[in-house]
Tab-separated table of C-alpha atoms and ligand atoms in Angstrom:
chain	number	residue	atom	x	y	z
A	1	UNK	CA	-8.066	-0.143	18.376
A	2	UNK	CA	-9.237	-3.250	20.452
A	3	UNK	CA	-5.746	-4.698	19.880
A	4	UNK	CA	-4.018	-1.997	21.778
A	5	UNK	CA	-4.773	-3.664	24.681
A	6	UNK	CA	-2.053	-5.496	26.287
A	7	UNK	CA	-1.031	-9.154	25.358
A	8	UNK	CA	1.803	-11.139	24.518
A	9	UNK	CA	3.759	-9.723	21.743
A	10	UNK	CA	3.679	-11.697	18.754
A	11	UNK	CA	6.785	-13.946	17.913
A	12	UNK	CA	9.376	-11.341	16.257
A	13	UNK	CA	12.779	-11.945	14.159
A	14	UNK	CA	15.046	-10.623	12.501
A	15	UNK	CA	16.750	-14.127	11.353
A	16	UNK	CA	15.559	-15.284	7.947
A	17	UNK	CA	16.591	-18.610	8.318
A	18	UNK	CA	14.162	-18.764	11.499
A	19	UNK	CA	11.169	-17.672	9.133
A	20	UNK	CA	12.324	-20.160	6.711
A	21	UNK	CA	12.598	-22.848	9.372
A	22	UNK	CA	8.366	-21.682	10.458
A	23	UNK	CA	7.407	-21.985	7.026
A	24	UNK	CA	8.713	-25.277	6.226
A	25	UNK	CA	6.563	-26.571	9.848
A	26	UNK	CA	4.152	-24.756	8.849
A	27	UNK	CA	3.932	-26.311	5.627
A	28	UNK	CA	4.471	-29.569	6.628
A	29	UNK	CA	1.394	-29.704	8.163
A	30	UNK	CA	-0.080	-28.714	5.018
A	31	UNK	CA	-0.835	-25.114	6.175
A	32	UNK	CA	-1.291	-22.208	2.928
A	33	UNK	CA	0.913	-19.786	3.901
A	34	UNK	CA	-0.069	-16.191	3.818
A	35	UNK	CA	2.410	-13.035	3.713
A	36	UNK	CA	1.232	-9.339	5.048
A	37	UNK	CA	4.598	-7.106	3.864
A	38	UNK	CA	4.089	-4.069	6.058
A	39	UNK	CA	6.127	-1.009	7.268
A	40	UNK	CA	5.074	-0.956	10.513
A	41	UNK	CA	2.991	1.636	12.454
A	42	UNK	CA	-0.161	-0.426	12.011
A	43	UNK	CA	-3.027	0.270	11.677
A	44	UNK	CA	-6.796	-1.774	11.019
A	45	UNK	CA	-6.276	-1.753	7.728
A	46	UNK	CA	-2.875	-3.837	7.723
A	47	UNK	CA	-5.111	-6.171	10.270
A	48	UNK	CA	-8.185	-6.423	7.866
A	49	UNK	CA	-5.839	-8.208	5.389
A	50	UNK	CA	-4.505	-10.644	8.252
A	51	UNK	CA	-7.788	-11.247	8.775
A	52	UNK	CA	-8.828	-11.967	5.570
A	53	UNK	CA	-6.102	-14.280	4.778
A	54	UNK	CA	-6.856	-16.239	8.093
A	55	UNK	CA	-10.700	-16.151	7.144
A	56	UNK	CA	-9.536	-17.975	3.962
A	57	UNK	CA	-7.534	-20.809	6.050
A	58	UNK	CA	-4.258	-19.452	5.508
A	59	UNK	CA	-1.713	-18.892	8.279
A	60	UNK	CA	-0.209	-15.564	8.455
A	61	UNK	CA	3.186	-14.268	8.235
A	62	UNK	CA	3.973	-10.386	8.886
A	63	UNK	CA	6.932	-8.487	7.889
A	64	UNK	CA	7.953	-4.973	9.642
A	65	UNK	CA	10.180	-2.944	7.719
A	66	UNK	CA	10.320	0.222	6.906
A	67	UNK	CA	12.171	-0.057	3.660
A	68	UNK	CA	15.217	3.108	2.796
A	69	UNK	CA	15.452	2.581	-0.818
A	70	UNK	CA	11.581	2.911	-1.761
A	71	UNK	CA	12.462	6.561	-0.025
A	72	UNK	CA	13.764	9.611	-1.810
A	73	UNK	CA	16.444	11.492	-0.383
A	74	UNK	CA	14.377	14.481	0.472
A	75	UNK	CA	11.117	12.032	1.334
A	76	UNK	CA	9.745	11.248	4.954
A	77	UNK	CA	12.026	8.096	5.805
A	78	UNK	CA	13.026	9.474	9.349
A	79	UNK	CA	9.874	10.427	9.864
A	80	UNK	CA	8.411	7.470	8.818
A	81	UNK	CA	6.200	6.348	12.552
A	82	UNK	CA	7.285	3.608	14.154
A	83	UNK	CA	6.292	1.914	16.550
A	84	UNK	CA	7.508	-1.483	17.554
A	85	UNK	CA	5.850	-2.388	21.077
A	86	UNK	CA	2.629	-2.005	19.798
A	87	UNK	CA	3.131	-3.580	16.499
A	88	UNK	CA	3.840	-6.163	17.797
A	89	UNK	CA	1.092	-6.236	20.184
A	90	UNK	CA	-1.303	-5.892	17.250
A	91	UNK	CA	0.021	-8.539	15.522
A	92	UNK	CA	0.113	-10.773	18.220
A	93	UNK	CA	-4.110	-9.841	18.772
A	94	UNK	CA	-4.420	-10.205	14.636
A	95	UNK	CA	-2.930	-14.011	15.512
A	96	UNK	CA	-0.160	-13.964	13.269
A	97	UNK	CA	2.326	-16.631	13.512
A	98	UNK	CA	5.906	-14.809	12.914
A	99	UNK	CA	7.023	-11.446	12.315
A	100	UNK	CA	10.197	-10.969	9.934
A	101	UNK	CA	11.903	-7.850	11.250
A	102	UNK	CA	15.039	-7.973	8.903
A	103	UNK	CA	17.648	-5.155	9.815
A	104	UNK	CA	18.367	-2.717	7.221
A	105	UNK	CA	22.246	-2.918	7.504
A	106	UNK	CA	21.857	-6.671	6.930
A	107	UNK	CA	18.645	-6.719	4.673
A	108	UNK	CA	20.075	-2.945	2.595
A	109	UNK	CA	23.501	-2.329	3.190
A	110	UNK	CA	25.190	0.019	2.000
A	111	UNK	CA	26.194	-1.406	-1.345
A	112	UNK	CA	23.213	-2.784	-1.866
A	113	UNK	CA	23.392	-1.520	-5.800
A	114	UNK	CA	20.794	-4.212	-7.404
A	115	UNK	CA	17.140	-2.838	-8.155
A	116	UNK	CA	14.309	-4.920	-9.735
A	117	UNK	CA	13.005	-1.812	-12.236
A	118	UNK	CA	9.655	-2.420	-13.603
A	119	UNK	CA	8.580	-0.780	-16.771
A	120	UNK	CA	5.345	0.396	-17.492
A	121	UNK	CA	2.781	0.657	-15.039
A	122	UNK	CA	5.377	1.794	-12.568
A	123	UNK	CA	6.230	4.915	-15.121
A	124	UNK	CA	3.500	7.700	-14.341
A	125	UNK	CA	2.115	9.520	-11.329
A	126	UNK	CA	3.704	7.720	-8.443
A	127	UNK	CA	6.840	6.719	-10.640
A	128	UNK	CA	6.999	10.362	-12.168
A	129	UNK	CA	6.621	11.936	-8.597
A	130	UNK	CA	8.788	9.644	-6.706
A	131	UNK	CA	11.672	8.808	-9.092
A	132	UNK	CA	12.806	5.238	-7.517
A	133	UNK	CA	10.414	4.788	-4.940
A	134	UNK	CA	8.742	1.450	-7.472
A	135	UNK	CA	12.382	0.150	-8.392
A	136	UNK	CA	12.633	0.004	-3.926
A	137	UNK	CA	9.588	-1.486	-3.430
A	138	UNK	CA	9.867	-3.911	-6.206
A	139	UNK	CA	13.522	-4.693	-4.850
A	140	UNK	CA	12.584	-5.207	-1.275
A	141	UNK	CA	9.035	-6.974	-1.749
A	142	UNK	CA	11.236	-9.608	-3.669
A	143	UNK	CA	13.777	-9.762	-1.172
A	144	UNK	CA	10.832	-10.499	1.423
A	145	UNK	CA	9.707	-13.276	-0.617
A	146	UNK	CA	12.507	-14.998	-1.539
A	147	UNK	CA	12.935	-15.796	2.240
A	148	UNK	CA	8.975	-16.306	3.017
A	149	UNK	CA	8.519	-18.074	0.119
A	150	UNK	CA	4.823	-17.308	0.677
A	151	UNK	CA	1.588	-18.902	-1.141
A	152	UNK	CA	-0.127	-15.321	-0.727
A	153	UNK	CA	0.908	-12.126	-0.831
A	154	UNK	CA	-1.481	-9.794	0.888
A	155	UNK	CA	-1.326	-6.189	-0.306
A	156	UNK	CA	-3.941	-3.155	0.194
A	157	UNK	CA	-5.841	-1.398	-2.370
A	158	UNK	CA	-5.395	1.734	-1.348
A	159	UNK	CA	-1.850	1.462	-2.966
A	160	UNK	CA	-3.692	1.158	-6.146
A	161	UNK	CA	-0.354	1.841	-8.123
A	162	UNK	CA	1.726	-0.245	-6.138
A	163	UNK	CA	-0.116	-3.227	-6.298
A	164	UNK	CA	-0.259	-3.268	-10.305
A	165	UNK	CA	3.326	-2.985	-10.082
A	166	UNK	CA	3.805	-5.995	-8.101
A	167	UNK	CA	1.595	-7.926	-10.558
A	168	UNK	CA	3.265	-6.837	-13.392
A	169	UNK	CA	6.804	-7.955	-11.271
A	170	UNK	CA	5.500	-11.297	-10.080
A	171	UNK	CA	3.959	-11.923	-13.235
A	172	UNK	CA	6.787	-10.962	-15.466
A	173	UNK	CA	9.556	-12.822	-12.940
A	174	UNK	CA	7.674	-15.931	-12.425
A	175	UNK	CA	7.023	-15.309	-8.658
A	176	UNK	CA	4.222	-18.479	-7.871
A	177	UNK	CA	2.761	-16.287	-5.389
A	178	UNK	CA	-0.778	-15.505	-5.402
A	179	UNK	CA	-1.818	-11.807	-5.131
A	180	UNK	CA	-4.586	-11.068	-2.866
A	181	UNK	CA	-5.663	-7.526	-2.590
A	182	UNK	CA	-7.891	-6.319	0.536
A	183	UNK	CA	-10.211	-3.447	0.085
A	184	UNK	CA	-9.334	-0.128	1.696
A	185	UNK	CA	-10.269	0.771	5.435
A	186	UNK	CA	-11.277	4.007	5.840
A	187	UNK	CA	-12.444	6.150	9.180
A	188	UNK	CA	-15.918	7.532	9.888
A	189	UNK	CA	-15.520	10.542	7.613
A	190	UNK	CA	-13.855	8.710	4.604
A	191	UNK	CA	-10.127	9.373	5.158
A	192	UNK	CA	-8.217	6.202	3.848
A	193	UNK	CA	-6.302	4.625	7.037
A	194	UNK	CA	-2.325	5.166	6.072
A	195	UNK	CA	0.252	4.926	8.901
A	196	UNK	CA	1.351	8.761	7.716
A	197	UNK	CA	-2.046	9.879	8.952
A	198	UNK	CA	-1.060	9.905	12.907
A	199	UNK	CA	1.586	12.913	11.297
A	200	UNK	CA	-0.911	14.973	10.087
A	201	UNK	CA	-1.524	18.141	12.248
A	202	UNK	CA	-4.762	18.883	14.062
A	203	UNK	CA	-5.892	21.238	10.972
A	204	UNK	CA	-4.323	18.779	7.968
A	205	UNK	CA	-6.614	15.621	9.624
A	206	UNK	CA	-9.806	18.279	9.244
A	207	UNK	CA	-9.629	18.628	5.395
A	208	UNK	CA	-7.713	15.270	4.459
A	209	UNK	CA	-10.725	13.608	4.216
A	210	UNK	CA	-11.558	16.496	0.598
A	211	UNK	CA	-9.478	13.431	-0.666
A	212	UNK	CA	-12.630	11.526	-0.436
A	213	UNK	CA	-14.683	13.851	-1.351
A	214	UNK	CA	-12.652	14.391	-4.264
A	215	UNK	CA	-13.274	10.812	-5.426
A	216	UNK	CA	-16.799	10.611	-4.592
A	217	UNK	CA	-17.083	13.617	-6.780
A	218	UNK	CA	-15.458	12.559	-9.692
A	219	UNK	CA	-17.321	9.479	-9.205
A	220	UNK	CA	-20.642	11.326	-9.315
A	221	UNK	CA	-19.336	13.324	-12.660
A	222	UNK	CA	-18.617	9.999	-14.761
A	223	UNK	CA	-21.838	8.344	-13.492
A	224	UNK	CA	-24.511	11.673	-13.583
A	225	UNK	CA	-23.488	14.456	-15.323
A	226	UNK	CA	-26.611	14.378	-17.795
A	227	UNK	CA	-24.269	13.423	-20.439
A	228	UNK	CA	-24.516	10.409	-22.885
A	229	UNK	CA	-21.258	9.243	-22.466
A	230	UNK	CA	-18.727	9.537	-19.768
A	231	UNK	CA	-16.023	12.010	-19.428
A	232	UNK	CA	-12.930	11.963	-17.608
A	233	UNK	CA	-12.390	15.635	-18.189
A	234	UNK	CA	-15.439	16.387	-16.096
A	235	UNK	CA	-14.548	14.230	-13.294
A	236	UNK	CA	-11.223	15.605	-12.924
A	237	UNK	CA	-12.643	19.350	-12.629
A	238	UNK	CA	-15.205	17.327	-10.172
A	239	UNK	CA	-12.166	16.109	-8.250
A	240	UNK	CA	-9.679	19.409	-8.448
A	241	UNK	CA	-13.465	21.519	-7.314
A	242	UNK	CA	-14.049	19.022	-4.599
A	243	UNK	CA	-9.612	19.330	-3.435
A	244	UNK	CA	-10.149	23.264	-3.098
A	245	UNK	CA	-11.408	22.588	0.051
A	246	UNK	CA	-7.948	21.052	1.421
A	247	UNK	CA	-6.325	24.718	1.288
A	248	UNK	CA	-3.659	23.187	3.166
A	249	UNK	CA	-2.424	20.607	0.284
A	250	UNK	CA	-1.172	20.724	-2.738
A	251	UNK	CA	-2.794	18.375	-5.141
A	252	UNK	CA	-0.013	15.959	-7.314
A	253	UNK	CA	-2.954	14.604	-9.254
A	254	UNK	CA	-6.423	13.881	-9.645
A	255	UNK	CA	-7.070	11.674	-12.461
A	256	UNK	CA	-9.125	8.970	-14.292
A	257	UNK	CA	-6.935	6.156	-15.312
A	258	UNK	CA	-7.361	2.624	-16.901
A	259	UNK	CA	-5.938	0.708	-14.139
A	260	UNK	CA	-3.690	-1.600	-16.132
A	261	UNK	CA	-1.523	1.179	-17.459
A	262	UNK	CA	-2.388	3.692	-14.894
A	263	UNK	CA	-2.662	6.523	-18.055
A	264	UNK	CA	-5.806	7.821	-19.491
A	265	UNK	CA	-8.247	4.938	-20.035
A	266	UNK	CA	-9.101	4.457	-24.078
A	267	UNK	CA	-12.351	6.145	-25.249
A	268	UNK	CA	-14.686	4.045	-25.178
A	269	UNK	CA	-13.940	2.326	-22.030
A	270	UNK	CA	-16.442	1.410	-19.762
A	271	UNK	CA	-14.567	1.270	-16.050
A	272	UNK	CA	-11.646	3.049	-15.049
A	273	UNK	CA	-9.859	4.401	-11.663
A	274	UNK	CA	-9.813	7.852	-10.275
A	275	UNK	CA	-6.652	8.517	-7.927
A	276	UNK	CA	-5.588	11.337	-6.249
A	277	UNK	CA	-2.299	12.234	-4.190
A	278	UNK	CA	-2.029	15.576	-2.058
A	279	UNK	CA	0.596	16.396	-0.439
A	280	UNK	CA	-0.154	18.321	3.359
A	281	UNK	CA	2.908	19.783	4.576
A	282	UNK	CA	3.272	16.643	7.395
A	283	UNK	CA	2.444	14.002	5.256
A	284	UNK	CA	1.426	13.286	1.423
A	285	UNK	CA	-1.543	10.878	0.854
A	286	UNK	CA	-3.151	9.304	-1.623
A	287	UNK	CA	-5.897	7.272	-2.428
A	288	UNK	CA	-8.204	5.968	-5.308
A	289	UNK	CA	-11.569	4.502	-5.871
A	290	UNK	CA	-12.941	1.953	-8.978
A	291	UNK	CA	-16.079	2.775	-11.120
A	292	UNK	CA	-17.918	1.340	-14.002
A	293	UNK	CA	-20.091	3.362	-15.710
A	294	UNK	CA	-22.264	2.915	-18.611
A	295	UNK	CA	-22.401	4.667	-22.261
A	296	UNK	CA	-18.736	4.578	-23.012
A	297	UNK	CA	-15.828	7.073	-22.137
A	298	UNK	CA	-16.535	10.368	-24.597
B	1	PAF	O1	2.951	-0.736	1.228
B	1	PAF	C1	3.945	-0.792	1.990
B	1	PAF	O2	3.847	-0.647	3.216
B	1	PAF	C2	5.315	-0.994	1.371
B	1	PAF	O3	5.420	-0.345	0.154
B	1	PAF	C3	5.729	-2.469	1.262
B	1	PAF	C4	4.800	-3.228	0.315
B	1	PAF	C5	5.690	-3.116	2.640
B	1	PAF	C6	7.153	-2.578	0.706
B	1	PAF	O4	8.080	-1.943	1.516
């Protein structure tokens, strides 16, 4: 990445009354301020959301934190890259103005026993597989935003899941942030950028990318086909045919869903999602892709 090279880090803290102390400058000179929640280990697409929000006039707040409670006890959390140096670096080449770095023993301590549970959206695939892991996110990306106190909050759609829970959650608790969502970034041969991806081994980063494929198939099956009307079954043999090729992985899902509820899109319907998770045994990805198609859902 061009950013790797070496310049100033960018301004870092772990205080939030010194990101509440930017903000109000900030504001007073009648700058929109933009938030990019990350967990660190970043990578261009984190950066392609900084950039949009500065495209858009906004100036741009990071946070860095990789957040314990949105982990299960037997998930990746330790594992989790980091990288702080060149974080930091990038962040300071993407021309952000702070970074909020809160500690976990300050930000999570132990004790920390209040969760903001949404209902839901939050309930299937990625709430079914990682029991908790919405109820942490939702909990932290609150905590974040009570101190930012952001105009925007910048979130990536490859998280397709976790970004209709945080609509649902800023809708439902009157957050008056507005959620931008930045398209996903992927490399040459279609792999979604993820910070987990540096973990995968040499073999793992060879078939990720049937993740891709997988979509593109089921994409192909709901728009082809040579049938009338549309059918999800068809594009999720599309998807699970195109996933053989990752013998590595174990597929979690790989499904057509209405991407309000995240379950199986009415019949009828004319647009819908298809997401897939696999799990490689150094890191689980996911990813997801939007189509409309026309004729109805059979
Ligand atoms: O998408 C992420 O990196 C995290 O889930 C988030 C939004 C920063 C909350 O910890």
């Amino acid at each position: 990445m061009a950013g790797d090279a070496w310049r100033a880090p960018a301004p870092w803290t772990a205080d939030a009354r010194a990101v509440q102390a930017r903000v109000r400058r900030l504001r007073a000179r009648g700058a929109a301020i933009a938030f990019v929640p990350t967990m660190g280990y970043l990578h261009a697409g984190h950066l392609s959301l900084i950039a949009r929000a500065k495209k858009g006039g906004a100036r741009v707040l990071a946070s860095v934190f990789v957040n314990p409670l949105q982990f299960g006890p037997r998930e990746d959390f330790r594992a989790y890259p980091r990288d702080r140096a060149r974080d930091a670096r990038l962040l300071a080449h993407a021309g952000v103005e702070l970074v909020y770095a809160p500690r976990a023993s300050a930000f999570t301590p132990e004790g920390h026993d209040t969760r903001v549970v949404v209902g839901g959206v939050a309930e299937p695939l990625e709430g079914e597989i990682r029991p908790g892991h919405f109820a942490g996110v939702a909990t932290v990306v609150s905590k974040l935003l009570h101190v930012v106190e952001p105009d925007e909050l910048w979130l990536g759609q490859k998280d397709a899941q976790q970004v209709a829970v945080l609509a649902r959650m800023l809708h439902d608790l009157d957050f008056s942030v507005r959620l931008r969502v930045g398209a996903t970034v992927r490399e040459a041969d279609g792999l979604a950028l993820s910070s987990r991806n540096i973990r995968l081994t040499a073999a793992e980063r060879a078939q990720a990318p049937a993740l891709w494929r997988a979509l593109r198939a089921g994409r192909a099956a709901l728009l082809g086909g040579g049938r009338a009307r549309a059918s999800a079954a068809a594009a999720e043999r599309a998807m699970r045919e195109a996933l053989r090729a990752a013998t590595l992985a174990r597929v979690d899902y790989a499904q057509l869903v209405d991407p309000a509820t995240f379950r199986a899109p009415a019949r009828g319907a004319s647009h819908g999602l298809l997401v897939v998770a696999a799990r490689f045994p150094s890191a689980r990805l996911i990813d997801n892709l939007k189509v409309r198609w026309s004729g109805g859902l059979a």
